[in-house]
Short mmCIF file of C-alpha atoms and ligand atoms in Angstrom, two decimals:
data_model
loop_
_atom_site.label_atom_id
_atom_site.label_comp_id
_atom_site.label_asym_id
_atom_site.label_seq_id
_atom_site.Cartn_x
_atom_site.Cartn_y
_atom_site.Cartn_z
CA UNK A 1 1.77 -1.90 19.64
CA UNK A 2 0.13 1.18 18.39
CA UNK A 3 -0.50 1.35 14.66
CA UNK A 4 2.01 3.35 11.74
CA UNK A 5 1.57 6.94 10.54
CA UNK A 6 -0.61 7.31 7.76
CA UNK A 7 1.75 8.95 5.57
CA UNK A 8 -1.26 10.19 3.25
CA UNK A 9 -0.49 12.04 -0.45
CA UNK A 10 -3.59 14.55 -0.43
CA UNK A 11 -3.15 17.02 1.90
CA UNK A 12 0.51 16.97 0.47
CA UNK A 13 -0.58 17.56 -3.19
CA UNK A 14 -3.05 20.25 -2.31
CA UNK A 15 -0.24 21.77 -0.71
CA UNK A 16 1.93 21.35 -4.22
CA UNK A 17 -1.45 22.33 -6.02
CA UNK A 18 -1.83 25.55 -4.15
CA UNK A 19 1.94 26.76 -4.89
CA UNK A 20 1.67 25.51 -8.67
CA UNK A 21 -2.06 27.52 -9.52
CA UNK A 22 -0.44 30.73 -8.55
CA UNK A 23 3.08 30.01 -10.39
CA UNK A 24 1.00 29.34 -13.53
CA UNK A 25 -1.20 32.42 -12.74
CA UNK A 26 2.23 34.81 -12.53
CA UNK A 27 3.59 32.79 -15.88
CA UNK A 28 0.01 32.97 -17.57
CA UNK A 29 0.19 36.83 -16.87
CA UNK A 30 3.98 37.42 -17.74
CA UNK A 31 3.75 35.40 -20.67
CA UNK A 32 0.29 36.22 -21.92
CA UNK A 33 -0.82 32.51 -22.14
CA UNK A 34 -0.81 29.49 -19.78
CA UNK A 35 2.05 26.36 -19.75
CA UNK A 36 1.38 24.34 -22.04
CA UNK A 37 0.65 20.24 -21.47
CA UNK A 38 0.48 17.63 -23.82
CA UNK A 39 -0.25 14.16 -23.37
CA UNK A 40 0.77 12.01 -25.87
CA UNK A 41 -1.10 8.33 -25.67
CA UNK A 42 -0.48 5.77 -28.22
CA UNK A 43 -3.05 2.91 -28.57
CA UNK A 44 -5.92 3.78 -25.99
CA UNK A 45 -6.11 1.27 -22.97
CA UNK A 46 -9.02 2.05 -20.61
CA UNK A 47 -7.06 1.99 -17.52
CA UNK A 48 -4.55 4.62 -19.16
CA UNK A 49 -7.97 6.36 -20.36
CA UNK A 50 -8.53 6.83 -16.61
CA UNK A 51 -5.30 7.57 -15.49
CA UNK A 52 -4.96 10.23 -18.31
CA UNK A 53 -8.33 12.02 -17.50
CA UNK A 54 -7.03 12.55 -14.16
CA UNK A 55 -4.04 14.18 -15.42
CA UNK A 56 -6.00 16.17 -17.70
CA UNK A 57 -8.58 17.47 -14.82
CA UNK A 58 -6.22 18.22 -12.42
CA UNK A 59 -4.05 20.15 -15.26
CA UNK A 60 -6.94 22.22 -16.00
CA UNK A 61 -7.99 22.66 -12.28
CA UNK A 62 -4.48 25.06 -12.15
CA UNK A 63 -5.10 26.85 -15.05
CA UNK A 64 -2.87 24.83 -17.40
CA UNK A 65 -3.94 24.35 -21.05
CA UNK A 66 -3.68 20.66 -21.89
CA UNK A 67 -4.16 19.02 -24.72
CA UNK A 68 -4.29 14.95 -25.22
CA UNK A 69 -2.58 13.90 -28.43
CA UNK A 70 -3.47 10.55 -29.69
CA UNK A 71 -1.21 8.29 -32.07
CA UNK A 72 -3.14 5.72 -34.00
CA UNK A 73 -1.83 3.23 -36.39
CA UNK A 74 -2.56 -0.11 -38.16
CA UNK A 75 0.48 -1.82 -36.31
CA UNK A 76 3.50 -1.13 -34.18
CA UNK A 77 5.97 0.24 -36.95
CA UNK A 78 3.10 2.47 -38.25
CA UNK A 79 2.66 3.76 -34.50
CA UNK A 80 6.39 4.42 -33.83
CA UNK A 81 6.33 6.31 -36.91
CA UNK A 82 3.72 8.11 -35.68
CA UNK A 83 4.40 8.93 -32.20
CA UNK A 84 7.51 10.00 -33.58
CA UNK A 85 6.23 12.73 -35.79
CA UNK A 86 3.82 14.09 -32.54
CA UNK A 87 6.99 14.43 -30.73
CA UNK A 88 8.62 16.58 -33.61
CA UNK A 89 5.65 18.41 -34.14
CA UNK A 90 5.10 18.93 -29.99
CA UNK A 91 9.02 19.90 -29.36
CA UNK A 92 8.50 22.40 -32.29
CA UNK A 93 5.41 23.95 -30.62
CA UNK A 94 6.37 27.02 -28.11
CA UNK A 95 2.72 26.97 -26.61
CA UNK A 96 3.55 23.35 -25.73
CA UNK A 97 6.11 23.16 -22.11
CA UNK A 98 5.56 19.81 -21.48
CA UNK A 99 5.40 16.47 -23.23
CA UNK A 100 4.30 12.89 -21.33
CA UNK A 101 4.00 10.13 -22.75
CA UNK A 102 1.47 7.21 -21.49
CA UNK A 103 3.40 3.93 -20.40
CA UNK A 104 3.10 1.19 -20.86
CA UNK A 105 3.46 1.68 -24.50
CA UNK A 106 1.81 -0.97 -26.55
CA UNK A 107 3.67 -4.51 -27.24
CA UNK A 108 6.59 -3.80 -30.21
CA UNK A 109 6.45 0.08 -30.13
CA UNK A 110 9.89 0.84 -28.49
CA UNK A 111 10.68 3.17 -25.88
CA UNK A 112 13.65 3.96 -27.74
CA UNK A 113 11.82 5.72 -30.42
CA UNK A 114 10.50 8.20 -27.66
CA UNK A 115 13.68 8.50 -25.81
CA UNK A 116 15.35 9.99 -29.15
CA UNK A 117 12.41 12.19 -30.30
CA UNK A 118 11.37 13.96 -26.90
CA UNK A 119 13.13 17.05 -26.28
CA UNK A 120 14.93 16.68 -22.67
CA UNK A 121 13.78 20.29 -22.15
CA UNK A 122 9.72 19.00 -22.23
CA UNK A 123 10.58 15.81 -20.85
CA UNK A 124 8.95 16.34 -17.55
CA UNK A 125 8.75 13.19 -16.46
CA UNK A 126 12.40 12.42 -17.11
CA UNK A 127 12.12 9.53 -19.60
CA UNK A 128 14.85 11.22 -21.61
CA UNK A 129 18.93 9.52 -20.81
CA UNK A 130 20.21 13.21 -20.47
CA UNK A 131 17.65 13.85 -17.52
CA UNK A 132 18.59 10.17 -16.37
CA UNK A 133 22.07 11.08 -16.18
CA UNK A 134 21.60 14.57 -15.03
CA UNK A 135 19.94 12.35 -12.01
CA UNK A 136 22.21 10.13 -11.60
CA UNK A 137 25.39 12.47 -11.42
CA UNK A 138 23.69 14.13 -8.90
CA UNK A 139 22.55 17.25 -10.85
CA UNK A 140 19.38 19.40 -11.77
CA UNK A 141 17.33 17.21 -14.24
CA UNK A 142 13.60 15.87 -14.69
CA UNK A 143 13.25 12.95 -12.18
CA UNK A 144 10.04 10.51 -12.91
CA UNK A 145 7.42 11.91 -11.00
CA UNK A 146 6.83 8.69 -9.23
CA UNK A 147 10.15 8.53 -8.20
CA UNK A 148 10.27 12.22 -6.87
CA UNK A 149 6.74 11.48 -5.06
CA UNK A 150 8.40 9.00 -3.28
CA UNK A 151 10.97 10.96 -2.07
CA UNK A 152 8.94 13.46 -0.85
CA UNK A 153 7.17 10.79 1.36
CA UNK A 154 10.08 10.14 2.96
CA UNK A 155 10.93 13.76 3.78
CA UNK A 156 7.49 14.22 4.76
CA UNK A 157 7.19 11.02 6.84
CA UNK A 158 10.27 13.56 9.30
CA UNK A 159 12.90 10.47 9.19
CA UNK A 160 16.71 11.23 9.01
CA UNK A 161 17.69 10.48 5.55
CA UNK A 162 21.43 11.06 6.23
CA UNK A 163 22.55 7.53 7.25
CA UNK A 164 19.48 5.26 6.98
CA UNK A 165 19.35 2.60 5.99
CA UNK A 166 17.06 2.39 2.90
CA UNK A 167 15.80 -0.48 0.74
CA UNK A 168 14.25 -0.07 -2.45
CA UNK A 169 12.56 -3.02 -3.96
CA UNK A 170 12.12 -2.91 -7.97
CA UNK A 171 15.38 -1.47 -10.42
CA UNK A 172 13.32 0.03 -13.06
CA UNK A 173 14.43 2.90 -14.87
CA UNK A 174 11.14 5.39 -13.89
CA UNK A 175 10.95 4.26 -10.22
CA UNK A 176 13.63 1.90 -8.67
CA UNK A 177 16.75 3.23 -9.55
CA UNK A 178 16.35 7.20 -9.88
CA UNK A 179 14.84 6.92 -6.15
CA UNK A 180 18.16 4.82 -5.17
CA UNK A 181 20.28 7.37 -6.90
CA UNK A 182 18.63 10.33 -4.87
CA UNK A 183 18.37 8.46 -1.55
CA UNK A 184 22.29 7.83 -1.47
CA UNK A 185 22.65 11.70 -3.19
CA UNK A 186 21.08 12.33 0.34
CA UNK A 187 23.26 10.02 2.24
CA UNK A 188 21.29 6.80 3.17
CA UNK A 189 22.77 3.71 2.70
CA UNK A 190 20.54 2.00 -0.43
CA UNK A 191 20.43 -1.52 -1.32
CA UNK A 192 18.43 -2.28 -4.51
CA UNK A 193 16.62 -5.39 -4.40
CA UNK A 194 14.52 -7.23 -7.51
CA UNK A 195 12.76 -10.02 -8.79
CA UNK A 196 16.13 -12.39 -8.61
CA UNK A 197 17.04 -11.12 -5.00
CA UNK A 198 17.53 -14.34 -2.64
CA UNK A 199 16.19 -13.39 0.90
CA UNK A 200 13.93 -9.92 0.07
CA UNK A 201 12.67 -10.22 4.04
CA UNK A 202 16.36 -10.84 5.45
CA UNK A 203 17.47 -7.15 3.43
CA UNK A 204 14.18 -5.53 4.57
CA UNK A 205 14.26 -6.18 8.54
CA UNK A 206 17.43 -4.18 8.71
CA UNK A 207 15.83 -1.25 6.84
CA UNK A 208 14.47 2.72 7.95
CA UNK A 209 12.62 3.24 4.85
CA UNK A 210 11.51 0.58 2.75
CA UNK A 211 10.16 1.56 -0.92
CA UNK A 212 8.11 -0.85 -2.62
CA UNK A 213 8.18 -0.70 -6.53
CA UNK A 214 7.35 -4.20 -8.08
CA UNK A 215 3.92 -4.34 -9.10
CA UNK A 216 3.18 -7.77 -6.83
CA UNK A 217 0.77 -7.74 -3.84
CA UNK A 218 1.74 -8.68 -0.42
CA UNK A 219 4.96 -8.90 -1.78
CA UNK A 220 6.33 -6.91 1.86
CA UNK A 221 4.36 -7.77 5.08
CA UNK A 222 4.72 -6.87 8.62
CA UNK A 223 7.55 -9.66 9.46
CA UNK A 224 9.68 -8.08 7.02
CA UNK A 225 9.98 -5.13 8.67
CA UNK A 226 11.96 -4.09 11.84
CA UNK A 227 9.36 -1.86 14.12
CA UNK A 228 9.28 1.82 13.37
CA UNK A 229 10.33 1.45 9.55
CA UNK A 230 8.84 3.79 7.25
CA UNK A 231 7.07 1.97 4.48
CA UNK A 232 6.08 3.65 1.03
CA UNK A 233 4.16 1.50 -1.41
CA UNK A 234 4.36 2.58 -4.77
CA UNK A 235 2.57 -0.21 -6.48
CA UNK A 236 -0.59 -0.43 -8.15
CA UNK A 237 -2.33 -3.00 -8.86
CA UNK A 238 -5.70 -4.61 -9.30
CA UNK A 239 -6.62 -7.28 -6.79
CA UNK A 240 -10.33 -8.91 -7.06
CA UNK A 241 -11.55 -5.84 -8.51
CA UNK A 242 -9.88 -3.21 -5.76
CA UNK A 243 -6.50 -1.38 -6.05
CA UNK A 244 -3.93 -2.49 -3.78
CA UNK A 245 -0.40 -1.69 -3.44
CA UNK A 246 2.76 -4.16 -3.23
CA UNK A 247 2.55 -4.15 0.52
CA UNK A 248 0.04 -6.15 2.62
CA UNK A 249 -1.06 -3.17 4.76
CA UNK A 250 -2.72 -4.34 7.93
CA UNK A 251 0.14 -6.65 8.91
CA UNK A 252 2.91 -4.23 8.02
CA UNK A 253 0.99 -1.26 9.73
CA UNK A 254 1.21 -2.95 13.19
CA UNK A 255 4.59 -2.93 13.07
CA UNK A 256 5.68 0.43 10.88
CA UNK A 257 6.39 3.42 11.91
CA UNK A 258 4.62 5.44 8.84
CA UNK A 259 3.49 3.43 6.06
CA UNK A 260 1.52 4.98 2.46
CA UNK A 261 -2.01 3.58 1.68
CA UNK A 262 -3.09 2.98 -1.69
CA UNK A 263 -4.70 3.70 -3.31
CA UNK A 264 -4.35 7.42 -1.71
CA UNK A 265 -0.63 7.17 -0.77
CA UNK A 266 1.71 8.05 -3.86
CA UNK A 267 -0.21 8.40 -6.64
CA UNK A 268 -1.89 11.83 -5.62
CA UNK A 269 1.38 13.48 -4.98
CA UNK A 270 2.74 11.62 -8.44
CA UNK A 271 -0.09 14.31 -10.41
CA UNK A 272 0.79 16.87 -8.29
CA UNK A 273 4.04 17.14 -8.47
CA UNK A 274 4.10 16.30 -12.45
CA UNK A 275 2.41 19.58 -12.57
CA UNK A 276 5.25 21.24 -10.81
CA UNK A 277 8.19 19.78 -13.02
CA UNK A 278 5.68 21.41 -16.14
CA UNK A 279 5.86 24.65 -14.36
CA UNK A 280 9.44 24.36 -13.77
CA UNK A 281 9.87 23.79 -17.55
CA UNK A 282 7.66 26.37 -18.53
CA UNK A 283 9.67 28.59 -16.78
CA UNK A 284 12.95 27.67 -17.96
CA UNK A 285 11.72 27.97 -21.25
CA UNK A 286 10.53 31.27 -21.28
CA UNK A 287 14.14 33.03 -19.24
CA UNK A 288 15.57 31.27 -21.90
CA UNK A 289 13.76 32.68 -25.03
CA UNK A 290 14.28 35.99 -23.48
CA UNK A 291 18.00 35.46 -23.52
CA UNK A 292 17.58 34.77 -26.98
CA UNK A 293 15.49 37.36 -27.35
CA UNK A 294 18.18 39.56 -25.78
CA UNK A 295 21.24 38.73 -27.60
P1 NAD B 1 8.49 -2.64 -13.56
O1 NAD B 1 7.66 -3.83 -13.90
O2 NAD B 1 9.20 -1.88 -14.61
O3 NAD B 1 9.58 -3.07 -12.48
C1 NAD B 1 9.28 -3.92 -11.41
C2 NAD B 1 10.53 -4.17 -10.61
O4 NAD B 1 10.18 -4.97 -9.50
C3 NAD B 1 11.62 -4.91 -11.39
O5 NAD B 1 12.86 -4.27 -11.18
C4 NAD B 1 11.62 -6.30 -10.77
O6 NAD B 1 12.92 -6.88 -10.72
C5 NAD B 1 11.08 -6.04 -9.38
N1 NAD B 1 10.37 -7.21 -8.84
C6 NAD B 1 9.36 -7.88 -9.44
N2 NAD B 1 9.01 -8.93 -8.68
C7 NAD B 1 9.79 -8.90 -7.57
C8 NAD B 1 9.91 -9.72 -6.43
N3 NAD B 1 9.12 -10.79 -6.25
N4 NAD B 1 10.84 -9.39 -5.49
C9 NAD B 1 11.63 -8.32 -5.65
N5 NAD B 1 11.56 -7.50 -6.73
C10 NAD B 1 10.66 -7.79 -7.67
O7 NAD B 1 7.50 -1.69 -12.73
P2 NAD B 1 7.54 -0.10 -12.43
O8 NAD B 1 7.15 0.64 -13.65
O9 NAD B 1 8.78 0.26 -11.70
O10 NAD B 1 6.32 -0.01 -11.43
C11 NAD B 1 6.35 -0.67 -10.17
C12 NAD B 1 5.00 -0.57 -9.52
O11 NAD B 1 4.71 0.81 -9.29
C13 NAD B 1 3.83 -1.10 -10.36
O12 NAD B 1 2.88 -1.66 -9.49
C14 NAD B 1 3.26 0.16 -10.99
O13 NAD B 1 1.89 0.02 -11.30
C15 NAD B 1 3.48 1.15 -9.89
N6 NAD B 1 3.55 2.55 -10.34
C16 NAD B 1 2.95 3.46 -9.54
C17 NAD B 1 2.97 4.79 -9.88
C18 NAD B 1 2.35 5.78 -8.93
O14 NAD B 1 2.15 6.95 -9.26
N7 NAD B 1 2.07 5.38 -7.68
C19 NAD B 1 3.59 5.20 -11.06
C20 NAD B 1 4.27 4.25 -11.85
C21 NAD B 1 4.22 2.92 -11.47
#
């Protein structure tokens, strides 16, 4: 049996690079400054240090100004209070397009607080419930990066969408279920499986795409999956010191069609394509002062 695809997220987000340096280089002239970034990160973990300097770099490599906002505070209460405020002040800012906001957030600080103090229009990594519903109803909103990168896998990996069978494993709010809601928008028939799911490898082996969002290791292996499936792993995590995905890769690459790495898979064309939901903002923003402007 010859071995999977690599489906591969670089030469992808260097594509998505390319097309987002000269859309900030026509809004940076028209508008006489660059979009705007902030990145808002409440109670510094190193991995999210890491993580976040990425983001920064590769925001700076298009020619976007971004700034990182940190919220301290002596305990949870005192940091919801605070990120709370950077929101305000950030939503208020018209040199500022784009808000994100690091997850996980530290234990006790709610997610609710951010939800109701990030303005939809800068939420561009659609956190906020009216992008969530736009999403879900099938219209224009922010989708969560990660979920959008791994629909553009899919496209990318050249498998019919219309009528596939699709499984996506993990219901969360920022990867699970927006990618279930735009794989059946697209007409593939989705099952969402999770942690209390009774035979995971009996839904899997009659799946075209499987999407793997759980956060366990060798959670999906090569007998799960009928030959020719395409497999994207979005999880990250840290085994024995190396970064591995949900999927155990050698096994389920013998029998795949096209399968992600990771690391190398996803998470390039998650930064990437972050970028492009800020210029997409940015954009929105401005035609929509100028109607102001104009009335
Ligand atoms: P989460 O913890 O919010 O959700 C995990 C989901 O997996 C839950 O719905 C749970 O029911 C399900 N699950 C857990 N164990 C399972 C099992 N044994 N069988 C079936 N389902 C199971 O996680 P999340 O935020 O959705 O992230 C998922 C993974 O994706 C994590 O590894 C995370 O690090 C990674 N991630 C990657 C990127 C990227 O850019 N590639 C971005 C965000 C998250």
């Amino acid at each position: 049996m010859t071995a999977a695809r690599l489906l591969e997220g670089a030469p992808f987000a260097t594509d998505i690079r390319a097309k987002v340096a000269s859309d900030v280089e026509a809004f940076t002239v028209a508008q006489g400054r660059p979009p705007g970034l902030a990145v808002v990160i409440c109670g510094r973990s190193a991995p999210s240090m890491v993580y976040l300097e990425r983001i920064l770099k590769g925001a700076a490599a298009v020619g976007v100004k971004a700034e990182m906002v940190d919220v301290e505070g002596e305990d949870a209460a005192e940091m919801e209070v605070g990120l709370t405020r950077a929101l305000r002040r950030l939503n208020a800012d018209p040199a500022v397009n784009g808000i994100i906001v690091q997850m996980p957030l530290p234990p006790g600080v709610r997610l609710r607080a951010v939800v109701d103090a990030i303005d939809p229009l800068k939420d561009i990594d659609g956190i906020h419930p009216l992008n969530a519903g736009l999403v879900r109803l099938g219209f224009e909103g922010f989708v969560p990066a990660t979920a959008h990168a791994a629909l553009e896998m899919i496209h990318r990996s050249g498998v019919e969408v219309r009528g596939a069978d699709a499984v996506v494993i993990g219901r969360s709010a920022v990867v699970g279920m927006p990618l279930a809601f735009l794989l059946t928008k697209e007409d593939a028939t989705v099952t969402v499986c999770h942690s209390k799911t009774r035979d995971l490898a009996e839904v899997t082996r009659r799946a075209d795409i499987v999407v793997v969002a759980a956060g366990q290791p060798g959670l999906v292996n090569g007998e799960m999956l009928k030959p020719g499936a395409v497999v994207i792993d979005v999880g990250i995590n840290v085994l024995e010191g190396r970064i591995v995905g949900d999927v155990d890769f050698e096994s389920a690459r013998a029998v795949a069609g096209a399968i992600t790495p990771v690391p190398g898979g996803v998470g390039p064309l998650t930064n990437a394509l972050l970028l492009s939901h800020l210029v997409r903002a940015a954009q929105r923003q401005a035609s929509e002062a100028m109607e102001v402007a104009e009335t």
